[in-house]
Coordinates of C-alpha atoms and ligand atoms in Angstrom, one line a residue:
Chain A
X1 CA -20.4 -67.7 83.2
X2 CA -21.7 -65.0 81.1
X3 CA -22.6 -62.3 82.9
X4 CA -23.6 -58.8 82.7
X5 CA -20.8 -56.3 83.5
X6 CA -21.4 -55.5 87.3
X7 CA -21.1 -51.8 86.7
X8 CA -22.3 -49.7 83.4
X9 CA -22.2 -46.3 82.8
X10 CA -24.3 -44.9 80.2
X11 CA -23.8 -41.4 79.0
X12 CA -23.3 -40.2 82.2
X13 CA -23.0 -36.5 82.4
X14 CA -22.8 -34.4 85.4
X15 CA -23.1 -30.4 85.3
X16 CA -22.5 -28.5 88.5
X17 CA -24.0 -25.2 88.9
X18 CA -21.9 -22.4 90.4
X19 CA -22.0 -18.9 90.7
X20 CA -21.4 -17.2 87.2
X21 CA -21.9 -20.3 85.4
X22 CA -21.8 -23.8 85.5
X23 CA -19.1 -26.4 85.6
X24 CA -19.2 -29.9 83.7
X25 CA -17.6 -32.0 85.3
X26 CA -18.1 -35.1 83.4
X27 CA -19.3 -34.7 79.6
X28 CA -20.6 -38.4 78.4
X29 CA -18.8 -41.2 80.1
X30 CA -19.6 -44.7 78.8
X31 CA -17.8 -47.6 80.4
X32 CA -18.4 -51.2 81.7
X33 CA -16.8 -52.8 84.9
X34 CA -17.1 -56.7 84.7
X35 CA -17.7 -59.0 87.8
X36 CA -13.9 -59.6 89.6
X37 CA -12.2 -56.9 87.8
X38 CA -9.9 -54.4 89.5
X39 CA -11.0 -51.5 87.5
X40 CA -8.5 -48.1 87.9
X41 CA -9.8 -45.0 86.9
X42 CA -7.2 -42.5 86.1
X43 CA -6.9 -39.0 85.9
X44 CA -5.4 -35.3 86.9
X45 CA -6.8 -33.4 89.6
X46 CA -10.0 -31.8 88.9
X47 CA -10.5 -34.5 85.8
X48 CA -14.0 -35.5 87.4
X49 CA -12.7 -38.9 88.7
X50 CA -14.5 -38.4 92.5
X51 CA -17.5 -37.1 90.4
X52 CA -17.4 -40.4 88.5
X53 CA -17.3 -42.7 91.4
X54 CA -20.0 -40.9 93.6
X55 CA -22.6 -41.1 90.7
X56 CA -21.6 -44.5 91.3
X57 CA -23.4 -45.0 94.6
X58 CA -25.7 -41.9 93.9
X59 CA -23.8 -39.7 96.6
X60 CA -24.1 -37.4 93.6
X61 CA -27.1 -37.4 91.3
X62 CA -26.2 -36.9 87.6
X63 CA -27.4 -34.6 85.3
X64 CA -28.1 -37.0 82.6
X65 CA -27.4 -40.7 81.8
X66 CA -27.2 -43.7 83.9
X67 CA -25.6 -45.9 86.0
X68 CA -26.6 -49.8 86.4
X69 CA -25.3 -52.1 89.2
X70 CA -26.1 -55.7 88.7
X71 CA -28.0 -54.8 85.5
X72 CA -30.6 -52.3 88.0
X73 CA -30.7 -48.5 87.6
X74 CA -29.6 -46.7 90.5
X75 CA -31.0 -43.7 89.4
X76 CA -34.5 -45.0 89.3
X77 CA -34.5 -46.6 92.6
X78 CA -36.7 -46.2 95.4
X79 CA -34.9 -44.9 98.6
X80 CA -35.2 -48.5 100.1
X81 CA -33.7 -50.0 97.6
X82 CA -30.8 -47.5 97.1
X83 CA -29.6 -48.2 100.9
X84 CA -29.9 -51.7 100.0
X85 CA -27.3 -51.1 97.3
X86 CA -25.3 -48.7 98.6
X87 CA -24.6 -51.8 101.2
X88 CA -23.6 -53.7 98.5
X89 CA -21.4 -51.5 97.2
X90 CA -19.0 -50.4 99.7
X91 CA -16.7 -47.1 99.8
X92 CA -13.4 -46.0 100.9
X93 CA -12.0 -42.6 101.0
X94 CA -8.6 -40.9 100.8
X95 CA -9.2 -38.8 104.4
X96 CA -10.6 -42.7 105.2
X97 CA -13.4 -40.6 107.4
X98 CA -14.0 -42.7 110.7
X99 CA -16.2 -42.4 112.9
X100 CA -13.4 -40.0 115.4
X101 CA -15.5 -40.4 118.6
X102 CA -15.7 -44.4 118.3
X103 CA -13.3 -47.5 118.6
X104 CA -11.9 -49.1 115.6
X105 CA -14.5 -51.9 116.7
X106 CA -17.4 -49.9 116.8
X107 CA -16.1 -48.2 113.7
X108 CA -16.3 -51.8 111.6
X109 CA -19.8 -52.5 113.4
X110 CA -21.4 -49.4 112.3
X111 CA -22.9 -51.1 108.8
X112 CA -24.1 -54.2 111.2
X113 CA -25.4 -52.1 113.7
X114 CA -27.6 -50.0 111.1
X115 CA -28.5 -53.5 109.3
X116 CA -29.7 -54.6 112.4
X117 CA -27.5 -57.5 113.0
X118 CA -27.7 -58.8 116.6
X119 CA -24.9 -57.3 118.8
X120 CA -23.7 -60.8 119.5
X121 CA -23.3 -61.8 116.3
X122 CA -21.8 -58.4 115.3
X123 CA -19.0 -58.3 117.4
X124 CA -17.6 -62.0 116.2
X125 CA -18.0 -61.0 112.6
X126 CA -16.3 -57.4 113.7
X127 CA -13.2 -59.5 114.8
X128 CA -13.0 -61.6 112.0
X129 CA -12.7 -58.6 109.9
X130 CA -10.0 -56.9 112.2
X131 CA -8.3 -60.6 111.6
X132 CA -8.2 -60.0 107.7
X133 CA -7.2 -56.5 107.9
X134 CA -4.6 -57.5 110.2
X135 CA -5.4 -55.0 113.1
X136 CA -7.1 -57.2 116.0
X137 CA -4.9 -55.8 118.8
X138 CA -6.3 -51.9 118.1
X139 CA -10.2 -52.9 118.1
X140 CA -10.5 -50.8 121.4
X141 CA -8.0 -48.2 120.5
X142 CA -9.7 -44.9 118.9
X143 CA -8.8 -43.5 115.4
X144 CA -6.6 -40.8 116.3
X145 CA -4.1 -43.3 118.1
X146 CA -3.9 -44.8 114.6
X147 CA -1.3 -44.2 111.5
X148 CA -2.5 -43.3 108.2
X149 CA -2.3 -46.9 106.9
X150 CA -3.9 -48.3 109.9
X151 CA -6.9 -46.2 109.4
X152 CA -7.3 -47.0 106.1
X153 CA -7.4 -50.8 107.3
X154 CA -10.2 -49.8 109.2
X155 CA -12.0 -47.9 107.1
X156 CA -11.4 -51.6 104.2
X157 CA -12.7 -53.6 107.0
X158 CA -15.9 -51.5 107.5
X159 CA -16.6 -51.1 104.0
X160 CA -16.3 -55.3 104.4
X161 CA -18.7 -55.6 106.9
X162 CA -21.7 -55.3 104.9
X163 CA -20.2 -58.1 102.2
X164 CA -20.4 -55.7 99.0
X165 CA -19.6 -57.0 95.4
X166 CA -18.0 -54.1 95.0
X167 CA -15.3 -51.7 96.7
X168 CA -15.3 -48.1 95.5
X169 CA -11.8 -46.5 96.2
X170 CA -11.6 -42.7 96.0
X171 CA -8.0 -42.2 95.7
X172 CA -7.3 -44.5 98.9
X173 CA -3.8 -44.3 98.8
X174 CA -3.4 -40.8 98.0
X175 CA -2.7 -39.4 101.5
X176 CA -0.3 -42.5 102.6
X177 CA 3.5 -42.7 102.1
X178 CA 4.8 -44.9 99.4
X179 CA 5.6 -48.4 101.9
X180 CA 1.9 -48.1 103.4
X181 CA 0.5 -47.8 99.5
X182 CA 2.4 -51.0 99.1
X183 CA 0.7 -52.7 101.6
X184 CA -3.0 -51.4 100.9
X185 CA -2.6 -51.9 97.3
X186 CA -1.6 -55.4 98.3
X187 CA -4.9 -55.7 100.7
X188 CA -7.0 -54.5 98.0
X189 CA -5.2 -57.5 95.7
X190 CA -6.2 -60.1 98.2
X191 CA -9.7 -59.1 99.0
X192 CA -10.6 -58.8 95.2
X193 CA -8.7 -62.5 94.6
X194 CA -10.1 -64.1 97.8
X195 CA -13.8 -62.5 98.1
X196 CA -14.3 -61.7 94.5
X197 CA -15.0 -58.1 95.4
X198 CA -15.2 -56.1 92.4
X199 CA -12.7 -53.4 93.0
X200 CA -12.7 -50.0 91.8
X201 CA -9.9 -47.6 92.4
X202 CA -9.1 -44.1 91.4
X203 CA -6.2 -42.5 91.5
X204 CA -4.1 -40.1 90.1
X205 CA -0.8 -41.9 89.9
X206 CA -0.4 -44.5 87.2
X207 CA 2.0 -46.7 89.3
X208 CA -0.7 -47.5 91.5
X209 CA -3.3 -48.3 88.4
X210 CA 0.0 -50.7 87.1
X211 CA 0.6 -52.4 90.4
X212 CA -2.9 -53.8 90.6
X213 CA -5.5 -52.9 88.1
X214 CA -6.8 -55.2 85.2
X215 CA -8.4 -51.9 83.3
X216 CA -8.0 -48.5 83.2
X217 CA -10.3 -45.8 81.9
X218 CA -8.2 -42.5 81.4
X219 CA -10.7 -39.1 82.3
X220 CA -9.8 -36.1 80.9
X221 CA -11.5 -33.0 81.6
X222 CA -14.7 -34.7 82.2
X223 CA -14.3 -37.3 79.5
X224 CA -12.9 -40.8 79.4
X225 CA -10.0 -40.6 76.7
X226 CA -8.9 -44.1 76.7
X227 CA -9.6 -47.1 78.2
X228 CA -8.4 -50.8 77.9
X229 CA -6.3 -53.6 79.4
X230 CA -3.7 -51.7 81.7
X231 CA -0.7 -53.4 79.2
X232 CA -2.7 -52.0 76.1
X233 CA -3.3 -48.3 77.5
X234 CA 0.4 -48.1 78.8
X235 CA 1.9 -49.4 76.0
X236 CA 0.2 -47.6 73.3
X237 CA -0.9 -44.4 74.8
X238 CA -3.2 -42.1 72.5
X239 CA -4.4 -39.4 74.2
X240 CA -2.5 -36.7 75.3
X241 CA -4.0 -36.9 79.1
X242 CA -2.2 -40.5 79.1
X243 CA 1.2 -39.1 78.0
X244 CA 1.0 -36.8 80.8
X245 CA -0.1 -39.2 83.5
X246 CA 3.2 -41.3 81.8
X247 CA 5.2 -38.4 82.4
X248 CA 5.7 -38.3 78.2
X249 CA 5.0 -34.7 78.0
X250 CA 5.8 -32.3 80.1
X251 CA 2.8 -31.2 82.9
X252 CA 3.4 -27.4 82.4
X253 CA 4.0 -25.6 79.2
X254 CA 6.4 -23.6 79.8
X255 CA 8.7 -26.4 80.1
X256 CA 10.9 -26.4 77.4
X257 CA 10.3 -29.6 75.3
X258 CA 13.1 -32.0 73.9
X259 CA 12.5 -34.9 71.6
X260 CA 13.2 -38.4 73.0
X261 CA 12.7 -41.9 72.5
X262 CA 10.5 -43.4 74.7
X263 CA 11.2 -47.4 75.8
X264 CA 8.6 -49.1 77.3
X265 CA 9.7 -52.4 79.4
X266 CA 6.7 -55.0 79.4
X267 CA 6.9 -57.8 81.8
X268 CA 8.8 -59.7 78.9
X269 CA 11.6 -57.7 78.7
X270 CA 15.0 -57.2 80.1
X271 CA 15.2 -53.9 82.3
X272 CA 18.5 -51.6 82.3
X273 CA 20.5 -54.3 81.4
X274 CA 19.1 -53.3 77.9
X275 CA 21.0 -49.9 77.5
X276 CA 24.1 -51.0 78.9
X277 CA 24.2 -53.4 76.0
X278 CA 22.5 -50.2 73.5
X279 CA 25.6 -48.4 74.3
X280 CA 28.4 -50.9 74.3
X281 CA 26.9 -52.2 70.6
X282 CA 25.7 -48.9 69.1
X283 CA 29.2 -47.4 70.1
X284 CA 27.3 -44.2 71.4
X285 CA 26.5 -42.0 74.3
X286 CA 22.7 -42.3 75.2
X287 CA 21.3 -39.7 77.6
X288 CA 18.5 -40.7 79.9
X289 CA 16.0 -38.4 80.5
X290 CA 13.9 -40.2 83.0
X291 CA 13.2 -43.6 83.9
X292 CA 10.5 -45.3 85.9
X293 CA 11.2 -48.9 85.9
X294 CA 9.5 -51.0 88.7
X295 CA 10.5 -54.7 89.4
X296 CA 7.3 -56.7 89.8
X297 CA 7.9 -60.5 90.4
X298 CA 11.4 -60.2 89.0
X299 CA 10.3 -58.8 85.9
X300 CA 11.1 -55.2 84.9
X301 CA 7.9 -53.0 84.1
X302 CA 8.4 -49.4 83.4
X303 CA 9.6 -46.8 81.0
X304 CA 12.3 -44.8 80.1
X305 CA 13.0 -41.7 78.1
X306 CA 16.2 -41.2 76.4
X307 CA 17.2 -38.2 74.3
X308 CA 16.8 -38.5 70.9
X309 CA 20.0 -37.8 69.2
X310 CA 20.3 -35.4 66.0
X311 CA 21.7 -37.3 63.3
X312 CA 18.0 -39.0 62.1
X313 CA 20.3 -42.3 61.1
X314 CA 21.4 -42.4 64.8
X315 CA 17.7 -42.5 65.6
X316 CA 16.9 -45.0 63.4
X317 CA 19.4 -47.4 64.2
X318 CA 18.3 -47.1 68.1
X319 CA 14.9 -47.6 67.3
X320 CA 15.4 -50.7 65.2
X321 CA 18.0 -51.7 67.4
X322 CA 15.6 -51.9 70.7
X323 CA 12.7 -53.0 68.3
X324 CA 14.9 -56.3 67.4
X325 CA 15.1 -57.0 71.1
X326 CA 11.4 -56.9 71.3
X327 CA 11.1 -53.7 73.1
X328 CA 8.3 -51.3 72.1
X329 CA 9.5 -48.0 71.5
X330 CA 8.4 -44.9 69.7
X331 CA 9.8 -41.3 68.9
X332 CA 8.2 -38.3 71.0
X333 CA 8.8 -35.3 69.1
X334 CA 9.0 -32.1 70.6
X335 CA 6.1 -29.5 69.8
Chain B
X1 CA -27.1 -8.2 157.8
X2 CA -25.3 -10.1 159.7
X3 CA -23.3 -13.7 158.5
X4 CA -25.8 -15.6 160.6
X5 CA -28.8 -14.6 158.9
X6 CA -26.7 -14.0 155.2
X7 CA -25.4 -17.7 155.1
X8 CA -28.7 -19.4 155.0
X9 CA -30.3 -16.8 152.7
X10 CA -27.1 -17.5 150.1
X11 CA -27.6 -21.2 150.4
X12 CA -31.6 -21.0 149.7
X13 CA -31.1 -18.6 147.0
X14 CA -28.3 -20.1 145.3
X15 CA -30.4 -23.5 145.2
X16 CA -33.4 -21.5 143.6
X17 CA -30.6 -19.9 141.0
X18 CA -29.8 -23.6 140.3
X19 CA -33.3 -24.9 139.9
X20 CA -34.2 -22.2 137.5
X21 CA -31.1 -22.3 135.4
X22 CA -30.8 -26.2 134.9
X23 CA -34.7 -26.4 134.5
X24 CA -35.0 -23.7 131.7
X25 CA -31.2 -25.1 130.4
X26 CA -33.2 -28.5 129.9
X27 CA -36.5 -27.4 128.5
X28 CA -34.2 -25.0 126.2
X29 CA -32.2 -28.0 125.0
X30 CA -35.3 -29.9 124.3
X31 CA -36.5 -27.6 122.0
X32 CA -32.9 -26.2 120.7
X33 CA -31.4 -29.0 120.1
X34 CA -33.9 -31.0 117.7
X35 CA -33.4 -27.0 115.7
X36 CA -30.0 -27.2 116.0
X37 CA -30.1 -30.3 114.2
X38 CA -32.8 -29.1 111.7
X39 CA -30.4 -26.1 110.9
X40 CA -27.7 -28.1 109.7
X41 CA -29.4 -31.0 108.0
X42 CA -31.8 -28.5 105.6
X43 CA -28.8 -27.0 104.4
X44 CA -28.6 -27.6 100.8
X45 CA -25.7 -29.7 100.8
X46 CA -26.8 -31.6 103.6
X47 CA -28.3 -35.0 103.8
X48 CA -32.2 -33.6 103.7
X49 CA -31.8 -30.3 101.7
X50 CA -34.4 -27.6 102.2
X51 CA -33.4 -24.3 101.4
X52 CA -36.7 -22.1 101.5
X53 CA -37.6 -23.7 105.7
X54 CA -33.3 -23.2 106.2
X55 CA -33.8 -19.6 105.7
X56 CA -36.9 -18.9 107.3
X57 CA -36.1 -21.0 110.3
X58 CA -33.0 -19.2 111.0
X59 CA -34.5 -15.9 110.5
X60 CA -37.1 -16.9 113.2
X61 CA -34.1 -17.6 115.4
X62 CA -31.9 -14.6 114.7
X63 CA -35.3 -12.5 115.1
X64 CA -35.6 -14.6 119.2
X65 CA -32.2 -14.3 119.4
X66 CA -32.0 -10.0 119.0
X67 CA -34.3 -9.5 121.6
X68 CA -32.7 -8.4 125.0
X69 CA -34.0 -10.6 127.5
X70 CA -34.9 -8.0 130.1
X71 CA -37.4 -6.9 127.0
X72 CA -38.3 -10.0 126.5
X73 CA -39.5 -10.8 129.9
X74 CA -41.5 -7.5 130.0
X75 CA -43.5 -8.7 125.9
X76 CA -43.9 -12.1 127.2
X77 CA -45.5 -11.3 130.6
X78 CA -49.1 -11.5 129.5
X79 CA -48.2 -15.3 127.9
X80 CA -46.2 -16.0 131.0
X81 CA -49.5 -15.5 132.9
X82 CA -51.7 -17.1 130.5
X83 CA -49.5 -20.2 130.6
X84 CA -47.9 -20.4 134.0
X85 CA -50.8 -19.2 135.9
X86 CA -48.9 -16.3 137.3
X87 CA -46.2 -13.8 135.8
X88 CA -44.5 -13.3 139.2
X89 CA -41.9 -15.5 141.0
X90 CA -39.5 -18.3 140.5
X91 CA -41.6 -20.7 138.5
X92 CA -42.8 -17.6 136.0
X93 CA -39.1 -16.7 135.3
X94 CA -38.3 -20.2 133.6
X95 CA -40.7 -19.1 130.8
X96 CA -39.1 -16.1 129.3
X97 CA -35.4 -18.0 130.0
X98 CA -36.4 -20.9 127.6
X99 CA -37.7 -18.9 125.0
X100 CA -34.4 -16.5 125.2
X101 CA -32.5 -19.2 125.3
X102 CA -33.5 -22.0 122.6
X103 CA -33.0 -19.7 119.9
X104 CA -29.4 -19.1 121.3
X105 CA -28.8 -22.9 122.1
X106 CA -30.0 -24.0 118.4
X107 CA -27.3 -21.7 117.3
X108 CA -24.7 -23.5 119.8
X109 CA -25.9 -26.6 118.3
X110 CA -25.8 -25.9 115.1
X111 CA -22.0 -24.9 115.5
X112 CA -21.5 -27.6 117.5
X113 CA -22.6 -30.3 114.4
X114 CA -21.0 -28.3 111.8
X115 CA -17.3 -29.4 113.0
X116 CA -18.4 -32.8 112.3
X117 CA -16.3 -33.6 108.9
X118 CA -18.4 -33.9 105.8
X119 CA -16.3 -36.8 104.7
X120 CA -17.8 -39.0 107.6
X121 CA -21.4 -37.9 106.8
X122 CA -20.7 -39.1 102.7
X123 CA -18.9 -42.5 104.6
X124 CA -22.3 -43.0 106.5
X125 CA -24.2 -42.3 103.5
X126 CA -22.0 -44.7 101.4
X127 CA -22.8 -47.2 103.8
X128 CA -26.8 -47.1 103.2
X129 CA -27.4 -45.2 106.3
X130 CA -30.7 -43.8 106.8
X131 CA -31.0 -39.9 107.8
X132 CA -32.1 -40.8 111.3
X133 CA -28.7 -43.2 111.8
X134 CA -26.9 -40.4 110.5
X135 CA -28.5 -38.0 112.9
X136 CA -28.6 -40.1 115.9
X137 CA -25.5 -42.5 115.1
X138 CA -23.0 -40.1 113.5
X139 CA -23.8 -36.5 114.0
X140 CA -24.9 -36.3 117.4
X141 CA -22.5 -38.9 118.3
X142 CA -19.5 -37.2 117.0
X143 CA -20.7 -33.9 118.2
X144 CA -21.0 -34.8 121.7
X145 CA -17.8 -33.1 123.3
X146 CA -18.5 -30.0 121.5
X147 CA -22.2 -30.0 122.2
X148 CA -20.9 -30.5 126.2
X149 CA -18.7 -27.3 126.0
X150 CA -21.6 -25.7 124.1
X151 CA -23.8 -26.5 126.8
X152 CA -21.5 -25.4 129.4
X153 CA -21.6 -22.4 128.0
X154 CA -25.2 -22.0 127.4
X155 CA -25.7 -22.8 130.8
X156 CA -23.5 -20.0 132.4
X157 CA -25.6 -17.4 130.0
X158 CA -28.6 -18.4 131.0
X159 CA -27.3 -18.6 134.9
X160 CA -26.9 -14.7 133.9
X161 CA -30.2 -14.1 132.6
X162 CA -31.5 -15.3 135.9
X163 CA -30.1 -12.6 137.9
X164 CA -32.7 -10.1 136.5
X165 CA -35.3 -12.6 137.9
X166 CA -36.0 -9.9 140.7
X167 CA -37.5 -7.7 137.9
X168 CA -40.2 -10.4 137.6
X169 CA -40.0 -10.7 141.5
X170 CA -38.4 -14.1 140.9
X171 CA -35.8 -14.8 143.8
X172 CA -32.1 -16.7 143.5
X173 CA -28.7 -14.8 143.7
X174 CA -29.4 -12.4 141.5
X175 CA -32.3 -11.1 143.3
X176 CA -30.8 -11.5 146.7
X177 CA -27.7 -9.1 145.6
X178 CA -30.3 -6.5 144.3
X179 CA -33.3 -6.2 146.4
X180 CA -31.2 -6.9 149.6
X181 CA -28.2 -5.8 148.6
X182 CA -28.0 -2.8 146.3
X183 CA -31.3 -1.4 146.9
X184 CA -30.6 -1.4 150.9
X185 CA -26.7 -0.1 150.4
X186 CA -26.2 -3.6 152.2
X187 CA -22.5 -4.6 150.1
X188 CA -21.9 -7.5 152.6
X189 CA -25.3 -9.0 150.9
X190 CA -24.4 -8.0 147.6
X191 CA -20.7 -8.8 147.6
X192 CA -21.2 -12.2 149.0
X193 CA -24.0 -13.0 146.8
X194 CA -22.3 -12.2 143.7
X195 CA -19.2 -14.2 144.4
X196 CA -21.7 -17.4 144.6
X197 CA -23.1 -16.3 141.5
X198 CA -19.2 -16.0 140.2
X199 CA -18.2 -19.5 141.8
X200 CA -21.0 -21.3 140.4
X201 CA -20.1 -19.7 137.0
X202 CA -16.3 -21.0 137.4
X203 CA -17.6 -24.6 138.4
X204 CA -19.8 -24.9 135.3
X205 CA -17.2 -24.1 133.5
X206 CA -14.0 -26.2 134.9
X207 CA -16.6 -29.1 134.5
X208 CA -17.6 -28.8 130.9
X209 CA -14.1 -28.2 130.0
X210 CA -12.9 -31.0 131.8
X211 CA -15.9 -33.3 130.6
X212 CA -15.2 -31.9 127.1
X213 CA -11.8 -33.1 127.2
X214 CA -12.5 -36.2 128.8
X215 CA -15.2 -37.4 126.5
X216 CA -13.0 -35.9 123.1
X217 CA -11.4 -38.8 121.7
X218 CA -10.4 -37.0 118.4
X219 CA -7.3 -35.3 120.0
X220 CA -4.8 -37.7 121.7
Ligands
LIG401 N1 -20.0 -29.7 94.5 C1 -19.4 -29.2 93.2 N2 -19.9 -27.6 93.2 C2 -19.4 -27.3 92.3 N3 -18.2 -28.1 91.0 C3 -17.6 -29.2 91.5 C4 -18.2 -29.7 93.0 N4 -17.6 -31.0 93.0 C5 -16.6 -31.1 92.0 N5 -16.9 -29.8 91.0 C6 -15.9 -29.3 90.1 O1 -16.1 -30.8 89.1 C7 -14.7 -31.0 88.7 C8 -14.2 -32.5 89.0 O2 -14.2 -32.2 90.1 P1 -13.9 -33.8 90.9 O3 -14.6 -34.8 90.1 O4 -13.7 -33.7 92.5 O5 -12.1 -34.1 90.5 P2 -11.1 -35.0 90.7 O6 -11.6 -36.0 91.4 O7 -10.4 -35.7 89.4 O8 -10.2 -34.5 91.1 C9 -13.6 -29.8 89.0 O9 -14.0 -28.8 88.1 C10 -14.5 -29.4 90.4 O10 -14.0 -28.0 90.4
LIG402 MG1 -11.2 -36.4 93.6

């Protein structure tokens, strides 16, 4: 199936007028999202992520540029077309945004109600959706009685009610603890796989991207500074923003920087045992500065920063040793 | 005045007070509720932005709200006579009560709708709701507990206004307290009529609070 991308964003610019000037929230964004992808957009707070995702379903109107969904220009649509498009481009939020005065079932039924689906059919569908997110027994509870993770599950069920092609997630796991985050990410992955729904996921956490995304775009100051497959971007981070997000550069300028060696473990490399092997074989001390290594499907995946030895010869030996072991390594200089 | 004469009088005037209060409140809500909705949805950041309209409506409402009820009563005398047929009596007081109360109610409603989290409105928009669906299925239902609470406050405010009905020859407990109590120095009449008024206010307040709590699913 050679299809056009489900979402295309072209030269997107958004300027907010604020008292005493303007804020350029997005400054010329271009990207394409293919059908069936889980596309991650990552950036620090204020990078423009929410603005970008809100421009996709025209909750915000871009100042310039185009948004195409299924090849159709969202900005040129009639009100009626726009409402139809929004129904097929569902959205979930960091703060869940459930109707607090309605039961879980009524929340999930809302999209069906506004689409005029008859009540009996709607109720059946609601129970089906609650089963998918594992919350059947909470049908008659109110959102205030649920945990954060349960609320997000309700929001996901509600988003699925209109049979969307795309699910937009704005920091959907940012208000959740790590365990709950894992379960929500697993659910999103399941939805993507089983229903073929394209997921656009915004986050400021690299771990989220690494866990479920196929592709990632890094946003910084309203610009897209890097884009590619998650493996590629992760292993060959080019942008300063990317390095900051990976923890390679200190976030705050004041923190004294230390020259380091960055070791990336991709799916093929052994994890920590490498380091003890290195210490033994090289007969030198290795000072681990930071490590962010995760086990996925029994493989280590992540990165480690070790202090760069004083002696350039030692540095060279370490780099060569690790490269021979098939690891991606690079020097990170203090600046 | 003896209790045997006073008790039936208290009863009939209490009914009259309730009649004036509830009828005025109902009509004032029919006008004030949509205006409150308009005040919220026509704001710049809301679902149906119309900043000029919003500013004009806000100014008119503020103007009407700033006129004291007793002045409004006098100012509206000719209009009331034209509309109701008479400017004197219980029915004639309802018109100025409505005119005084609806701007107040519009602001109360605005305040209640303001409490609805903007994120919820945004979620409704993202699901492809029309503006009408957002108002009828999201904004108003989500604000119900707060609207009920506001209604209890509005009704008791209007109840207090009805006490001035005697100035327009109307009846009710306020008129009773003034014409047959204060003016004739019959403190039993004055005191007992006032106590019944106080009791009615208490009952409405308690009912409002109970109902608000019973209907609010947000806090538990
Ligand atoms: N409604 C708005 N009015 C003015 N400025 C805004 C508005 N929304 C966002 N911004 C500004 O645009 C920039 C990007 O914001 P946002 O998209 O929310 O970033 P992120 O989601 O990546 O944290 C920020 O500088 C923010 O202050
Ligand atoms: Mg954001």
